[in-house]
């Protein structure tokens, strides 16, 4: 994944009729960064998380199923950036941690060949305390496959619980992508990582 620093350039011509005088001025303005998704190899997909100036750090969490039902799911995050190996590997390619007034780099995750089970993608606000900053972040996740892309916007798609935005899940049986709800993407997933506080034996998102 790469980013393109975009500068908007325009020319201003000034005409001073009294002296028949031309003046040329070049103005350059920063308008942000664009996420560029390289061409995907057959069988792979990608998710790109982008957001505004605040908060400084949002994190991707992907619950990756085991290769068979008897295996415990693996969690991709900034703490452990890869699950699986070879063609079925899921990897966090870029962990973006320095957003500021001019925005910042997007965070990207690449999915290899999927096993026939559910992959769940969510976004966590690093060291967050309430939902307010997360909901105001303007966060958007774009999912790319070989033949389509789908966008998810915070406050519109999926649901927010505490400092976690449950965004989408992929059904590995047919590679279909679905918006999360509280049944398909349960809050109990926060126990594996990205929890806000622990109350007794309960991990709160």
Short mmCIF file of C-alpha atoms in Angstrom, two decimals:
data_model
loop_
_atom_site.label_atom_id
_atom_site.label_comp_id
_atom_site.label_asym_id
_atom_site.label_seq_id
_atom_site.Cartn_x
_atom_site.Cartn_y
_atom_site.Cartn_z
CA UNK A 1 0.00 0.00 0.00
CA UNK A 2 1.25 3.48 -0.78
CA UNK A 3 0.08 7.03 -0.38
CA UNK A 4 0.22 9.90 -2.80
CA UNK A 5 0.87 13.36 -1.41
CA UNK A 6 -1.35 15.59 -3.47
CA UNK A 7 -0.69 19.27 -4.07
CA UNK A 8 -3.21 21.47 -5.82
CA UNK A 9 -1.51 23.97 -8.10
CA UNK A 10 -3.15 26.81 -9.96
CA UNK A 11 -1.95 29.82 -11.90
CA UNK A 12 -3.08 33.37 -11.27
CA UNK A 13 -2.65 35.99 -14.02
CA UNK A 14 -2.86 39.66 -13.11
CA UNK A 15 -3.54 42.32 -15.73
CA UNK A 16 -2.56 45.91 -15.05
CA UNK A 17 -4.01 47.86 -17.96
CA UNK A 18 -2.28 51.17 -17.25
CA UNK A 19 1.17 49.66 -17.84
CA UNK A 20 0.10 46.68 -19.95
CA UNK A 21 1.77 44.48 -17.37
CA UNK A 22 1.44 40.71 -16.94
CA UNK A 23 2.27 39.02 -13.67
CA UNK A 24 2.46 35.28 -13.11
CA UNK A 25 2.08 33.71 -9.71
CA UNK A 26 2.05 30.04 -8.80
CA UNK A 27 0.18 28.97 -5.68
CA UNK A 28 0.55 25.57 -4.06
CA UNK A 29 -1.86 24.26 -1.45
CA UNK A 30 -1.77 21.00 0.50
CA UNK A 31 -5.05 19.08 0.24
CA UNK A 32 -4.18 15.79 1.91
CA UNK A 33 -3.15 12.26 1.06
CA UNK A 34 -4.76 9.69 -1.19
CA UNK A 35 -4.65 5.95 -0.58
CA UNK A 36 -3.55 3.92 -3.59
CA UNK A 37 -4.32 0.18 -3.59
CA UNK A 38 -1.95 -1.82 -5.81
CA UNK A 39 -3.44 -4.38 -8.18
CA UNK A 40 -4.56 -7.41 -6.19
CA UNK A 41 -3.32 -10.87 -7.05
CA UNK A 42 -6.02 -13.50 -7.70
CA UNK A 43 -7.75 -14.59 -4.50
CA UNK A 44 -6.57 -11.69 -2.34
CA UNK A 45 -8.53 -8.76 -0.93
CA UNK A 46 -7.62 -5.62 0.98
CA UNK A 47 -9.16 -3.28 3.57
CA UNK A 48 -7.97 0.33 3.93
CA UNK A 49 -8.80 2.42 7.00
CA UNK A 50 -8.59 6.20 6.71
CA UNK A 51 -9.68 9.01 9.04
CA UNK A 52 -9.14 12.70 9.76
CA UNK A 53 -6.89 14.70 12.03
CA UNK A 54 -8.19 13.22 15.28
CA UNK A 55 -7.61 10.92 17.02
CA UNK A 56 -3.91 10.47 16.47
CA UNK A 57 -4.18 6.69 16.32
CA UNK A 58 -6.89 4.24 15.24
CA UNK A 59 -6.08 0.55 15.07
CA UNK A 60 -7.27 -2.31 12.90
CA UNK A 61 -8.31 -5.58 14.52
CA UNK A 62 -9.19 -8.62 12.40
CA UNK A 63 -10.44 -11.86 13.90
CA UNK A 64 -9.10 -14.56 11.60
CA UNK A 65 -10.62 -18.06 11.80
CA UNK A 66 -8.43 -21.11 12.20
CA UNK A 67 -7.81 -23.39 9.26
CA UNK A 68 -10.46 -25.69 10.70
CA UNK A 69 -13.22 -25.36 13.31
CA UNK A 70 -11.12 -26.97 16.05
CA UNK A 71 -8.50 -24.21 15.96
CA UNK A 72 -8.72 -21.02 18.02
CA UNK A 73 -9.17 -17.84 15.94
CA UNK A 74 -6.12 -15.60 15.54
CA UNK A 75 -6.16 -11.82 16.00
CA UNK A 76 -4.37 -9.45 13.63
CA UNK A 77 -3.52 -6.09 15.23
CA UNK A 78 -0.56 -3.78 15.80
CA UNK A 79 0.62 -6.26 18.45
CA UNK A 80 0.64 -9.21 16.08
CA UNK A 81 0.55 -8.17 12.43
CA UNK A 82 0.17 -11.56 10.76
CA UNK A 83 -2.07 -14.59 11.09
CA UNK A 84 -1.60 -17.75 9.07
CA UNK A 85 1.07 -18.38 6.48
CA UNK A 86 1.50 -18.78 2.79
CA UNK A 87 -1.47 -18.11 0.55
CA UNK A 88 -3.98 -17.87 3.44
CA UNK A 89 -2.06 -15.25 5.44
CA UNK A 90 -3.82 -12.12 6.72
CA UNK A 91 -1.44 -9.24 7.42
CA UNK A 92 -1.52 -5.69 8.73
CA UNK A 93 0.66 -4.01 6.12
CA UNK A 94 0.75 -0.51 7.59
CA UNK A 95 0.00 0.60 11.16
CA UNK A 96 -0.64 4.36 11.02
CA UNK A 97 -0.07 6.17 14.33
CA UNK A 98 0.62 9.85 13.62
CA UNK A 99 -2.47 11.62 12.33
CA UNK A 100 -2.46 15.39 12.77
CA UNK A 101 -4.04 18.57 11.39
CA UNK A 102 -3.14 17.48 7.85
CA UNK A 103 -4.46 13.95 8.28
CA UNK A 104 -2.12 11.01 7.93
CA UNK A 105 -1.43 7.70 6.24
CA UNK A 106 -4.16 5.10 5.84
CA UNK A 107 -3.93 1.74 7.62
CA UNK A 108 -4.01 -1.28 5.33
CA UNK A 109 -4.75 -4.98 5.77
CA UNK A 110 -4.36 -7.67 3.12
CA UNK A 111 -6.32 -10.94 3.15
CA UNK A 112 -4.95 -14.01 1.40
CA UNK A 113 -7.07 -16.91 0.20
CA UNK A 114 -10.00 -17.28 2.60
CA UNK A 115 -10.97 -20.42 4.47
CA UNK A 116 -14.72 -21.19 4.67
CA UNK A 117 -15.42 -19.28 7.89
CA UNK A 118 -16.05 -15.73 9.14
CA UNK A 119 -13.42 -12.97 9.19
CA UNK A 120 -14.42 -9.99 11.34
CA UNK A 121 -12.95 -6.51 10.87
CA UNK A 122 -13.20 -3.78 13.50
CA UNK A 123 -11.51 -0.48 14.37
CA UNK A 124 -10.29 0.47 17.83
CA UNK A 125 -9.34 3.89 19.17
CA UNK A 126 -5.95 3.46 20.82
CA UNK A 127 -6.16 4.45 24.49
CA UNK A 128 -9.66 5.84 23.99
CA UNK A 129 -12.08 6.26 26.88
CA UNK A 130 -15.47 7.00 25.27
CA UNK A 131 -17.09 6.70 21.84
CA UNK A 132 -17.16 10.45 21.20
CA UNK A 133 -13.77 10.91 19.54
CA UNK A 134 -14.13 7.72 17.52
CA UNK A 135 -17.54 8.77 16.20
CA UNK A 136 -16.18 12.21 15.28
CA UNK A 137 -13.10 10.82 13.51
CA UNK A 138 -14.65 10.61 10.04
CA UNK A 139 -13.27 7.09 9.80
CA UNK A 140 -13.93 5.17 6.61
CA UNK A 141 -12.97 1.65 5.59
CA UNK A 142 -12.75 0.71 1.92
CA UNK A 143 -12.76 -2.97 1.02
CA UNK A 144 -11.12 -3.93 -2.27
CA UNK A 145 -11.44 -7.19 -4.16
CA UNK A 146 -10.47 -8.03 -7.74
CA UNK A 147 -13.85 -6.98 -9.12
CA UNK A 148 -15.48 -4.56 -6.68
CA UNK A 149 -14.96 -2.18 -3.80
CA UNK A 150 -17.22 -1.32 -0.89
CA UNK A 151 -17.05 1.61 1.52
CA UNK A 152 -18.07 1.66 5.18
CA UNK A 153 -18.49 4.92 7.10
CA UNK A 154 -18.48 5.28 10.86
CA UNK A 155 -21.83 6.30 12.32
CA UNK A 156 -23.58 4.87 9.25
CA UNK A 157 -22.36 1.32 8.74
CA UNK A 158 -21.81 -1.33 11.38
CA UNK A 159 -22.03 -0.24 15.01
CA UNK A 160 -19.89 1.43 17.68
CA UNK A 161 -19.50 0.00 21.15
CA UNK A 162 -17.24 1.92 23.52
CA UNK A 163 -13.98 2.57 21.68
CA UNK A 164 -14.59 -0.09 19.01
CA UNK A 165 -16.27 0.22 15.62
CA UNK A 166 -17.45 -3.16 14.33
CA UNK A 167 -17.29 -2.63 10.58
CA UNK A 168 -17.77 -5.71 8.41
CA UNK A 169 -17.26 -9.43 8.14
CA UNK A 170 -16.29 -11.63 5.21
CA UNK A 171 -17.97 -14.97 4.69
CA UNK A 172 -15.10 -17.12 3.50
CA UNK A 173 -17.43 -19.68 1.94
CA UNK A 174 -18.39 -17.33 -0.90
CA UNK A 175 -16.16 -14.25 -0.30
CA UNK A 176 -19.22 -12.08 0.34
CA UNK A 177 -18.81 -8.96 2.49
CA UNK A 178 -21.47 -7.94 5.03
CA UNK A 179 -21.94 -5.03 7.42
CA UNK A 180 -21.49 -6.00 11.07
CA UNK A 181 -24.35 -6.18 13.53
CA UNK A 182 -24.36 -7.25 17.17
CA UNK A 183 -25.13 -10.86 16.29
CA UNK A 184 -22.64 -11.45 13.50
CA UNK A 185 -19.86 -9.42 15.15
CA UNK A 186 -20.36 -9.81 18.91
CA UNK A 187 -18.79 -7.54 21.51
CA UNK A 188 -17.26 -10.62 23.17
CA UNK A 189 -14.50 -10.31 20.56
CA UNK A 190 -13.01 -7.48 22.61
CA UNK A 191 -11.82 -10.04 25.13
CA UNK A 192 -9.09 -11.04 22.68
CA UNK A 193 -7.87 -7.44 22.29
CA UNK A 194 -8.97 -3.83 22.02
CA UNK A 195 -11.00 -3.80 25.22
CA UNK A 196 -11.58 -0.55 27.10
CA UNK A 197 -11.91 -1.73 30.71
CA UNK A 198 -12.37 -4.98 32.59
CA UNK A 199 -15.25 -5.33 35.05
CA UNK A 200 -14.85 -8.55 36.97
CA UNK A 201 -14.54 -11.21 34.27
CA UNK A 202 -16.13 -9.05 31.56
CA UNK A 203 -14.06 -7.24 28.95
CA UNK A 204 -15.89 -4.09 27.89
CA UNK A 205 -15.28 -2.71 24.40
#
